[in-house]
XYZ file of C-alpha atoms in Angstrom:
676
model
C 105.786 73.807 50.587
C 106.211 77.509 51.278
C 102.964 79.342 50.535
C 104.167 82.862 51.444
C 104.242 83.384 47.649
C 101.779 81.702 45.268
C 101.674 81.789 41.435
C 98.375 81.813 39.530
C 98.867 80.836 35.868
C 96.325 81.723 33.162
C 97.404 79.071 30.595
C 98.878 75.599 30.618
C 101.885 76.869 28.586
C 102.585 79.487 31.254
C 102.226 76.836 33.952
C 104.830 74.621 32.327
C 107.308 77.482 31.951
C 106.812 78.567 35.594
C 107.568 75.044 36.803
C 110.824 74.999 34.831
C 111.901 78.359 36.260
C 111.085 77.347 39.840
C 112.973 74.084 39.435
C 116.091 75.874 38.169
C 115.947 78.354 41.058
C 115.190 75.627 43.606
C 112.084 77.422 44.799
C 109.023 75.609 46.035
C 105.952 77.832 45.683
C 102.404 76.599 44.899
C 101.129 77.045 41.301
C 97.423 77.361 40.500
C 95.771 77.626 37.063
C 92.777 79.992 37.030
C 91.533 83.403 35.901
C 89.416 86.253 37.234
C 86.817 85.208 39.849
C 88.179 81.719 40.301
C 91.672 83.160 40.747
C 90.261 85.580 43.340
C 88.785 82.712 45.417
C 92.122 80.865 45.315
C 94.018 83.994 46.348
C 91.652 84.776 49.251
C 91.960 81.249 50.639
C 95.741 81.361 50.328
C 95.963 84.740 52.051
C 93.939 83.378 54.975
C 96.535 80.617 55.377
C 99.550 82.950 55.276
C 100.212 84.012 51.681
C 101.785 87.467 51.523
C 102.454 87.937 47.756
C 100.572 86.677 44.653
C 102.196 86.345 41.178
C 99.770 86.423 38.250
C 99.476 87.715 34.692
C 97.594 90.191 32.541
C 93.922 90.902 33.158
C 93.712 88.462 36.065
C 96.545 90.306 37.792
C 94.703 93.616 37.334
C 91.489 92.007 38.582
C 93.135 90.683 41.782
C 94.953 93.923 42.484
C 91.608 95.664 43.056
C 90.265 92.969 45.368
C 92.938 91.608 47.690
C 95.087 93.228 50.365
C 98.481 91.778 49.475
C 100.951 92.775 46.737
C 100.115 91.409 43.231
C 103.112 90.915 40.935
C 102.430 90.759 37.196
C 104.336 88.421 34.850
C 104.568 91.077 32.218
C 104.380 90.464 28.471
C 107.501 91.571 26.637
C 108.943 91.732 23.125
C 110.269 88.182 23.210
C 106.902 86.838 24.394
C 105.128 88.596 21.531
C 107.782 87.563 18.982
C 107.360 83.893 19.891
C 103.569 84.158 19.730
C 103.628 85.942 16.331
C 105.993 83.336 14.905
C 103.559 80.602 15.968
C 100.577 82.544 14.532
C 102.312 83.064 11.162
C 102.298 79.313 10.703
C 98.521 79.589 10.473
C 98.048 82.929 8.669
C 99.571 86.352 8.147
C 96.227 87.948 9.131
C 97.057 88.185 12.878
C 95.144 90.018 15.571
C 95.792 90.606 19.320
C 92.868 90.945 21.742
C 93.504 91.360 25.446
C 94.191 93.579 28.429
C 96.641 96.453 28.531
C 99.790 94.468 29.284
C 99.667 92.173 26.220
C 98.455 95.004 24.021
C 101.423 97.202 25.017
C 103.768 94.334 24.143
C 102.034 93.921 20.724
C 102.307 97.644 19.971
C 106.022 97.586 20.870
C 106.445 94.600 18.536
C 104.698 96.473 15.670
C 106.960 99.460 16.187
C 110.171 97.473 16.333
C 109.344 94.973 13.577
C 107.506 97.466 11.334
C 104.449 95.217 11.219
C 100.747 96.064 11.271
C 99.240 93.428 13.534
C 95.762 94.560 14.577
C 95.735 95.221 18.392
C 92.539 95.692 20.435
C 92.601 96.397 24.194
C 89.677 95.384 26.399
C 88.682 96.712 29.823
C 86.912 93.615 31.110
C 86.199 89.997 30.265
C 82.785 90.761 28.733
C 84.313 92.861 25.910
C 86.469 90.017 24.587
C 83.712 88.311 22.538
C 82.627 91.551 20.879
C 86.158 92.582 20.000
C 86.877 89.102 18.616
C 83.865 89.410 16.271
C 85.174 92.762 15.033
C 88.555 91.189 14.248
C 86.941 88.334 12.315
C 84.766 90.774 10.375
C 87.907 92.761 9.502
C 89.611 89.696 8.058
C 91.679 88.449 10.985
C 92.414 84.743 10.534
C 94.289 84.002 13.787
C 94.258 85.721 17.202
C 96.804 85.987 20.022
C 95.710 86.457 23.638
C 95.098 85.026 27.052
C 92.888 82.364 28.597
C 89.626 84.336 28.217
C 90.307 84.869 24.496
C 90.999 81.149 24.082
C 87.499 80.320 25.310
C 85.858 82.850 22.989
C 87.966 81.761 19.954
C 87.004 78.170 20.524
C 83.332 79.142 20.630
C 83.507 81.045 17.331
C 85.916 78.552 15.701
C 88.717 81.114 15.278
C 92.339 79.866 15.323
C 94.048 80.916 18.588
C 97.661 81.233 19.788
C 98.359 81.702 23.506
C 100.609 84.493 24.662
C 103.992 82.972 25.231
C 105.820 83.105 28.563
C 109.398 84.277 28.490
C 111.407 82.701 31.377
C 113.154 86.023 31.923
C 109.771 87.691 32.601
C 108.939 84.987 35.147
C 112.318 85.458 36.813
C 111.752 89.200 37.032
C 108.336 88.589 38.578
C 109.855 86.169 41.116
C 112.554 88.679 42.050
C 109.954 91.377 42.562
C 107.772 89.018 44.586
C 110.680 87.985 46.835
C 111.501 91.650 47.422
C 107.854 92.407 48.235
C 107.816 89.411 50.591
C 110.826 90.753 52.467
C 109.148 94.153 52.773
C 105.891 92.533 53.933
C 107.710 90.479 56.576
C 109.529 93.575 57.848
C 106.311 95.579 57.813
C 104.508 92.798 59.675
C 107.283 92.593 62.255
C 107.181 96.339 62.802
C 103.412 96.282 63.003
C 103.428 93.454 65.528
C 106.158 95.160 67.533
C 104.245 98.434 67.638
C 101.017 96.576 68.357
C 102.676 94.704 71.232
C 104.045 97.970 72.616
C 100.646 99.616 72.418
C 98.956 96.629 74.059
C 101.432 96.309 76.919
C 101.028 99.892 78.087
C 98.751 100.721 80.995
C 96.897 103.204 78.778
C 94.223 102.713 76.172
C 95.232 104.093 72.757
C 92.908 105.029 69.900
C 93.878 106.450 66.513
C 91.267 108.034 64.214
C 91.020 109.724 60.826
C 89.667 113.253 60.429
C 86.087 112.008 60.013
C 86.286 109.906 63.178
C 86.888 106.531 61.520
C 88.931 104.321 63.831
C 92.356 103.442 62.397
C 93.699 101.587 65.412
C 92.544 100.705 68.909
C 94.556 98.661 71.377
C 93.214 96.026 73.757
C 93.182 98.307 76.806
C 91.086 100.906 74.965
C 88.723 98.196 73.743
C 88.115 97.124 77.313
C 87.723 100.630 78.727
C 85.405 101.810 75.915
C 83.522 98.498 75.583
C 84.554 98.283 71.929
C 82.466 95.915 69.737
C 83.869 96.422 66.233
C 82.411 99.915 65.942
C 83.817 101.883 63.003
C 83.535 105.475 64.234
C 84.786 106.942 67.485
C 81.456 108.747 67.970
C 79.807 105.380 68.598
C 81.904 104.621 71.674
C 83.175 107.961 73.002
C 80.616 110.607 73.972
C 83.225 113.387 74.091
C 84.044 115.312 70.902
C 87.562 115.943 72.173
C 89.313 113.497 69.859
C 87.481 114.604 66.707
C 88.134 118.248 67.642
C 91.840 117.469 67.835
C 91.743 115.737 64.432
C 89.930 118.688 62.852
C 91.801 121.567 64.500
C 95.237 120.044 65.086
C 95.083 121.315 68.676
C 96.314 119.153 71.568
C 94.003 118.505 74.502
C 95.039 117.085 77.843
C 93.480 115.680 81.014
C 89.806 115.750 80.066
C 87.803 113.820 82.656
C 84.642 112.138 81.358
C 82.307 109.408 82.568
C 81.721 106.234 80.554
C 79.652 103.363 81.832
C 79.788 104.591 85.407
C 83.561 104.946 85.512
C 85.686 108.088 85.242
C 88.355 108.138 82.546
C 91.062 110.663 81.667
C 91.719 111.420 77.970
C 94.722 113.121 76.342
C 94.706 113.708 72.566
C 97.300 114.910 70.050
C 97.023 115.378 66.261
C 98.655 113.047 63.714
C 100.521 115.216 61.211
C 102.255 114.412 57.928
C 104.271 117.295 56.490
C 102.382 119.766 58.689
C 99.041 118.454 57.481
C 96.729 116.952 60.120
C 95.412 113.591 58.950
C 93.896 112.372 62.200
C 94.382 112.187 65.952
C 95.521 109.734 68.605
C 94.266 109.605 72.173
C 95.502 107.971 75.345
C 92.800 106.806 77.737
C 93.255 105.928 81.417
C 90.845 104.919 84.137
C 90.960 107.357 87.036
C 91.338 104.607 89.653
C 94.277 103.132 87.718
C 96.014 106.530 87.725
C 95.529 106.731 91.486
C 96.892 103.207 91.899
C 99.991 104.016 89.820
C 100.449 107.203 91.830
C 100.445 105.186 95.060
C 102.990 102.708 93.698
C 105.295 105.535 92.615
C 105.056 107.105 96.050
C 105.910 103.743 97.638
C 109.013 103.380 95.471
C 110.123 106.910 96.365
C 109.744 106.037 100.024
C 112.087 103.083 99.841
C 112.067 99.980 101.986
C 112.837 101.883 105.192
C 109.498 103.686 105.302
C 107.194 100.828 106.138
C 105.525 99.782 109.353
C 107.227 96.601 110.575
C 105.655 96.237 114.000
C 102.256 94.784 114.864
C 100.315 94.374 118.084
C 101.904 90.932 118.416
C 105.256 92.697 118.936
C 104.005 94.523 122.034
C 105.331 92.384 124.885
C 103.368 92.138 128.121
C 100.275 90.577 129.643
C 99.543 92.953 132.518
C 96.066 94.348 132.817
C 97.213 97.903 132.192
C 98.979 97.130 128.906
C 96.144 94.846 127.824
C 93.655 97.702 128.248
C 95.846 100.033 126.181
C 96.314 97.430 123.424
C 92.574 96.815 123.162
C 91.951 100.542 122.949
C 94.595 100.894 120.252
C 93.021 98.061 118.244
C 89.681 99.849 118.410
C 91.276 103.144 117.395
C 92.987 101.471 114.440
C 89.608 100.775 112.834
C 88.864 104.487 112.798
C 90.439 107.020 110.436
C 90.683 109.806 113.024
C 93.931 111.388 114.182
C 95.457 109.858 117.303
C 97.689 111.527 119.884
C 99.882 108.949 121.611
C 101.101 110.182 125.001
C 103.786 108.529 127.036
C 107.156 108.935 128.650
C 110.315 108.419 126.629
C 110.914 104.756 125.888
C 107.357 103.508 126.427
C 107.003 102.337 122.811
C 105.011 105.088 121.150
C 106.290 104.313 117.637
C 105.684 100.581 118.116
C 102.046 101.388 118.886
C 101.881 103.766 115.902
C 103.184 101.095 113.519
C 100.839 98.501 115.019
C 97.849 100.806 114.577
C 98.798 101.370 110.926
C 99.225 97.649 110.261
C 95.827 96.916 111.792
C 94.045 99.667 109.845
C 92.531 99.752 106.372
C 95.654 101.609 105.216
C 98.020 98.742 106.065
C 98.984 98.166 102.414
C 99.838 101.837 101.977
C 102.939 103.794 103.083
C 103.822 104.444 106.718
C 106.098 107.470 107.037
C 107.573 108.421 110.398
C 109.539 111.546 111.250
C 111.047 112.692 114.534
C 110.203 116.361 114.791
C 112.866 116.952 117.452
C 115.693 115.570 115.324
C 115.690 118.272 112.627
C 116.149 122.064 112.599
C 113.005 124.044 111.825
C 113.822 124.829 108.171
C 114.857 121.242 107.402
C 111.794 119.859 109.195
C 109.508 122.107 107.145
C 111.026 120.930 103.851
C 110.743 117.282 104.960
C 107.103 117.702 105.928
C 105.850 119.698 102.972
C 108.498 119.239 100.243
C 109.881 121.935 97.967
C 110.222 122.883 94.310
C 113.370 123.486 92.278
C 115.276 126.543 93.498
C 113.070 127.051 96.567
C 116.144 127.724 98.722
C 119.909 127.416 98.665
C 120.939 123.784 98.606
C 117.589 122.542 97.294
C 117.681 119.664 94.844
C 117.425 120.655 91.191
C 114.446 118.374 90.699
C 112.713 119.440 93.921
C 111.454 116.992 96.511
C 108.129 115.616 97.688
C 107.299 116.002 101.366
C 106.263 113.124 103.606
C 102.574 113.996 103.269
C 102.788 113.527 99.496
C 104.805 110.353 99.835
C 102.427 108.899 102.412
C 99.329 109.565 100.277
C 96.620 107.006 101.150
C 98.770 105.828 104.062
C 99.814 107.038 107.531
C 102.117 109.809 108.761
C 103.615 109.438 112.249
C 104.825 112.706 113.801
C 106.994 111.797 116.786
C 107.969 114.429 119.371
C 105.216 116.703 118.023
C 105.711 119.068 120.968
C 109.066 120.156 119.484
C 107.530 121.649 116.313
C 107.844 125.435 116.159
C 104.673 127.521 116.189
C 105.323 128.669 112.602
C 105.401 125.094 111.351
C 102.402 124.272 113.558
C 100.303 126.770 111.581
C 101.152 125.057 108.279
C 100.626 121.642 109.813
C 97.196 122.672 111.024
C 96.222 123.742 107.506
C 97.347 120.426 106.049
C 95.204 118.540 108.555
C 92.171 120.785 108.065
C 92.237 121.181 104.288
C 93.758 117.773 103.375
C 96.065 119.478 100.915
C 99.688 120.564 100.889
C 101.785 123.140 99.037
C 105.480 122.622 98.515
C 107.852 125.324 99.685
C 108.303 127.846 96.874
C 105.233 126.627 94.962
C 101.736 128.030 94.573
C 100.167 124.742 93.491
C 97.988 122.824 95.912
C 98.318 119.033 96.049
C 95.382 117.100 97.545
C 96.393 114.366 99.989
C 94.677 111.569 101.869
C 96.669 110.557 104.939
C 95.939 109.500 108.474
C 97.999 111.331 111.074
C 99.348 109.786 114.259
C 101.281 112.068 116.607
C 103.245 111.323 119.751
C 104.599 113.364 122.641
C 106.392 112.696 125.890
C 105.348 116.117 127.147
C 102.001 117.262 128.480
C 100.705 119.296 125.547
C 98.163 121.126 127.723
C 101.078 122.471 129.762
C 102.822 123.418 126.518
C 99.671 125.286 125.460
C 99.642 127.083 128.829
C 103.294 128.065 128.293
C 102.509 129.308 124.784
C 104.652 126.670 123.099
C 101.861 124.749 121.392
C 98.752 125.858 119.527
C 95.528 124.862 121.188
C 93.675 124.463 117.853
C 96.353 122.074 116.583
C 96.129 120.084 119.803
C 92.404 119.505 119.310
C 93.012 118.471 115.705
C 95.637 115.952 116.746
C 93.907 114.651 119.859
C 90.622 113.504 118.343
C 91.599 110.192 119.930
C 94.117 109.943 122.771
C 96.160 106.905 123.702
C 98.183 107.155 126.921
C 100.920 104.548 127.298
C 101.788 103.422 130.816
C 105.379 103.724 132.077
C 107.178 100.477 132.815
C 107.055 101.096 136.578
C 103.251 100.817 136.353
C 103.426 97.445 134.629
C 106.222 95.725 136.534
C 104.501 92.418 136.027
C 105.693 92.600 132.413
C 109.362 93.199 133.250
C 110.268 89.509 133.549
C 108.721 88.701 130.163
C 110.490 91.671 128.602
C 113.818 90.557 130.082
C 113.579 87.124 128.462
C 112.409 88.681 125.176
C 115.377 91.068 124.990
C 117.879 88.368 125.961
C 116.637 86.189 123.126
C 116.594 89.140 120.707
C 120.101 90.352 121.553
C 121.902 87.007 121.834
C 119.866 84.723 119.541
C 120.843 82.013 122.064
C 119.470 80.482 125.265
C 121.435 82.714 127.645
C 120.397 82.182 131.259
C 119.611 84.913 133.795
C 119.764 84.223 137.515
C 116.690 84.716 139.705
C 118.387 87.330 141.900
C 119.258 89.288 138.757
C 115.652 89.095 137.578
C 114.462 90.339 140.985
C 116.866 93.306 140.905
C 115.616 94.266 137.469
C 111.980 93.873 138.486
C 112.503 96.063 141.561
C 114.084 98.883 139.575
C 111.815 101.831 138.650
C 113.034 102.171 135.021
C 112.787 105.921 134.426
C 113.881 105.270 130.818
C 111.152 102.644 130.482
C 111.327 99.804 127.932
C 114.135 101.422 125.932
C 116.302 101.632 129.038
C 115.514 98.008 129.927
C 116.498 96.875 126.430
C 119.804 98.753 126.657
C 120.603 97.319 130.095
C 119.882 93.771 128.902
C 122.103 94.299 125.869
C 124.899 95.528 128.157
C 124.506 92.534 130.437
C 124.599 90.061 127.529
C 127.936 91.579 126.489
C 129.710 91.783 129.871
C 128.451 88.533 131.367
C 130.484 85.397 130.666
C 129.621 81.726 130.558
C 126.155 82.308 129.135
C 124.775 83.437 132.527
C 123.582 86.860 133.653
C 124.216 86.818 137.390
C 123.147 89.063 140.221
C 126.640 90.485 140.798
C 126.967 91.859 137.283
C 123.387 93.095 137.331
C 123.984 94.974 140.599
C 127.164 96.470 139.128
C 125.267 97.760 136.099
C 122.415 99.145 138.178
C 124.501 100.770 140.924
C 125.002 103.942 138.906
C 121.362 104.008 137.820
C 120.197 105.711 141.028
C 118.209 108.460 139.434
C 114.459 108.093 139.652
C 111.576 109.323 137.533
C 111.659 112.764 139.108
C 115.402 113.098 138.394
C 114.991 112.108 134.733
C 112.251 114.648 134.166
C 113.771 117.678 135.824
C 112.471 120.994 134.642
C 113.163 124.593 135.361
C 110.589 124.586 138.166
C 111.698 125.217 141.744
C 112.159 122.117 143.966
C 108.946 120.678 145.347
C 108.014 121.897 148.816
C 106.998 119.519 151.595
C 103.349 120.442 151.052
C 103.651 119.829 147.284
C 105.238 116.444 147.985
C 102.349 115.529 150.267
C 99.822 116.651 147.648
C 101.624 114.363 145.167
C 101.206 111.627 147.797
C 97.441 112.124 147.555
C 97.665 111.851 143.750
C 99.655 108.625 144.046
C 97.028 107.174 146.333
C 94.427 107.949 143.672
C 96.014 105.252 141.469
C 96.079 102.784 144.343
C 99.711 102.875 145.414
C 99.044 104.075 148.971
C 95.731 103.442 150.658
C 96.526 102.949 154.387
C 95.071 105.144 157.119
C 98.442 106.053 158.633
C 99.521 107.574 155.322
C 96.397 109.718 155.326
C 96.972 110.869 158.888
C 100.598 111.761 158.084
C 99.468 113.720 155.044
C 96.876 115.489 157.138
C 99.445 116.495 159.763
C 101.863 117.702 157.114
C 99.362 120.097 155.615
C 97.865 121.130 158.946
C 99.550 124.542 158.873
C 98.073 125.493 155.523
C 94.998 127.629 156.188
C 92.634 126.272 153.514
C 93.233 122.660 154.564
C 92.032 123.209 158.163
C 88.366 123.404 157.196
C 88.507 120.006 155.523
C 90.666 118.225 158.134
C 87.784 116.729 160.047
C 86.104 115.447 156.875
C 89.296 113.712 155.741
C 89.874 111.975 159.084
C 86.224 110.982 159.556
C 86.132 109.229 156.181
C 89.230 107.066 156.622
C 87.253 103.907 157.205
C 85.752 104.153 153.706
C 88.626 105.942 152.003
C 88.954 105.362 148.261
C 90.217 106.951 145.050
C 86.952 108.799 144.327
C 87.020 110.516 147.701
C 90.612 111.579 147.208
C 89.692 113.025 143.817
C 86.848 115.001 145.391
C 89.109 116.248 148.192
C 91.878 117.366 145.840
C 89.410 119.070 143.494
C 87.743 120.920 146.393
C 91.132 122.059 147.725
C 92.056 123.520 144.348
C 88.640 125.194 143.888
C 88.814 126.800 147.322
C 92.325 128.095 146.672
C 91.149 129.672 143.408
C 88.161 131.265 145.121
C 90.345 132.746 147.864
C 92.688 134.263 145.243
C 89.960 135.545 142.947
C 90.863 133.035 140.232
C 94.536 134.114 140.066
C 96.373 130.893 139.290
C 99.813 132.127 140.320
C 98.563 133.224 143.738
C 96.556 130.012 144.134
C 99.646 127.941 143.350
C 101.659 130.015 145.843
C 98.961 129.489 148.495
C 99.051 125.729 147.858
C 102.867 125.752 147.856
C 102.984 124.132 144.429
C 104.174 125.315 141.014
C 101.777 126.888 138.522
C 102.531 124.012 136.145
C 101.441 121.431 138.714
C 98.314 123.475 139.442
C 97.486 123.633 135.708
C 97.981 119.857 135.349
C 95.669 119.087 138.276
C 93.059 121.615 137.055
C 93.062 119.913 133.651
C 92.547 116.523 135.257
C 89.535 117.674 137.243
C 88.162 119.950 134.495
C 88.582 123.076 136.632
C 89.267 125.477 133.766
């Protein structure tokens, strides 16, 4: 049985007629027989179980309409109803009276007017008046009364003949039609309400709607959670700010108010609710500050795209030599810090691999990693990529503007490769970003706070670049809070064999074999291009070699044109090294343990014999050969440089000329021994 509509009858006659009408219309709605308070209890119970419309009659209908929250449809009394009732009453007496609520009384008055009769009609406001009005009718000579269920009880008590108000089937049909229409409206309203409610509850924001006095009209689940809502009726009970009530009273919008509730910061925006330009309340959106930050990070990640993530980890750094192991351990330790890191190393040593590994081992690993090669872009393009720009900032700028990499990498890591190639103008702006932790887009005066960790890399000696005036010293100290120097491949030749097998597997995805003589040739090569060069050579060999074997003949063929050494690959504008400079470099090489035999020392001594400042130290060098070590060489080289500077009054150019070395080499050695 469908209980979306129920019918409450006030008389047994009405009940019988309703059943006939429902049967003819093939409708199956529950019928109850009750009045007033009892009818109210029935209606309340039915509403709890899903009833959306109640059909009733007369005074009981009016009574329910004031108490329940669903539509009440009245089976109205009409002319035919009254005519049938009067005809029944006339069989008892012509002295007829009508006592009841407004609906039946209006029908009786219409009957009097149409039929030119003078039936006495008395309207009552409530059930308690019925007995008194009945007595008045009897005292005035009324012999029979017409009315509803309440009148029937009173007439029986005072032994007055009674005729029930008749029920015209057409009136019941009209009531059913109205009820079905109301049901359709209620279903549509409920659907819309549930849809809106679902929309409001699935947003990431809390939403609260209030009336002008602060009474809460609606609050979604998110707002309940944020505001710790416990069925409070007024917004003042849960929100300490007067912002929302001010909006409701003044009609003025308010945005981005930050307040603290229960130890958490929330952001509130409020707008007035207006009907025909009249403010009737206000609605507010509420967000937790940490949720806004989280959404901001997710948006930045999506703007970055899949290509701006760190894919490498320390496990991807191939090699087990002591030198690379030391660097890896240092990098792991650095990763736990949040300080800037300057990664130094020759081209191809894997600076970006280390940068990505540091990011993926840090606390920022779940945040963006954005890398940019500063040497790959012209100055104006590099500046726009770093800092972003607003609409119309320059010719060719996007209409919507663009966020720079510092904005996009918020909470994550920025890797600035080839940092030495940044112009001094851009260096100034970069320094401000690092110092102030904020960035301004090109063409904008707004400042955007950022939280990024900066990793920088260079294959040049930045101290030399500072000396040449190409790099700002203050920026260098900002970038080089931590330094990580990567060894060239020639200093970790024990790793070459492992790298060869790794690249063969990576390039061929098969078990291609490499001959031992080929491995030896590759291990003996100095690799001025470092790991990148090795990877390229292996890829070339996997392509040109047939039969799944890399042999020595093909390897020798590939390497025969690779005769340039480290010095050739790093040529500069300096003049060629003199014999004395070459011998001084020999001393430096011995400091890292490559040459430690006595004959080498004696040859070096003879080669520099003609240089005046070396003569005074000749005996000391030769007398210490039996206990010669790196520390002694460092002392000797430092003393040579100091004495040259003293003899030239601190003039570096003259000291370099006296030592027969370039000023750049002198500066590099002075930096190493802290002679500045």
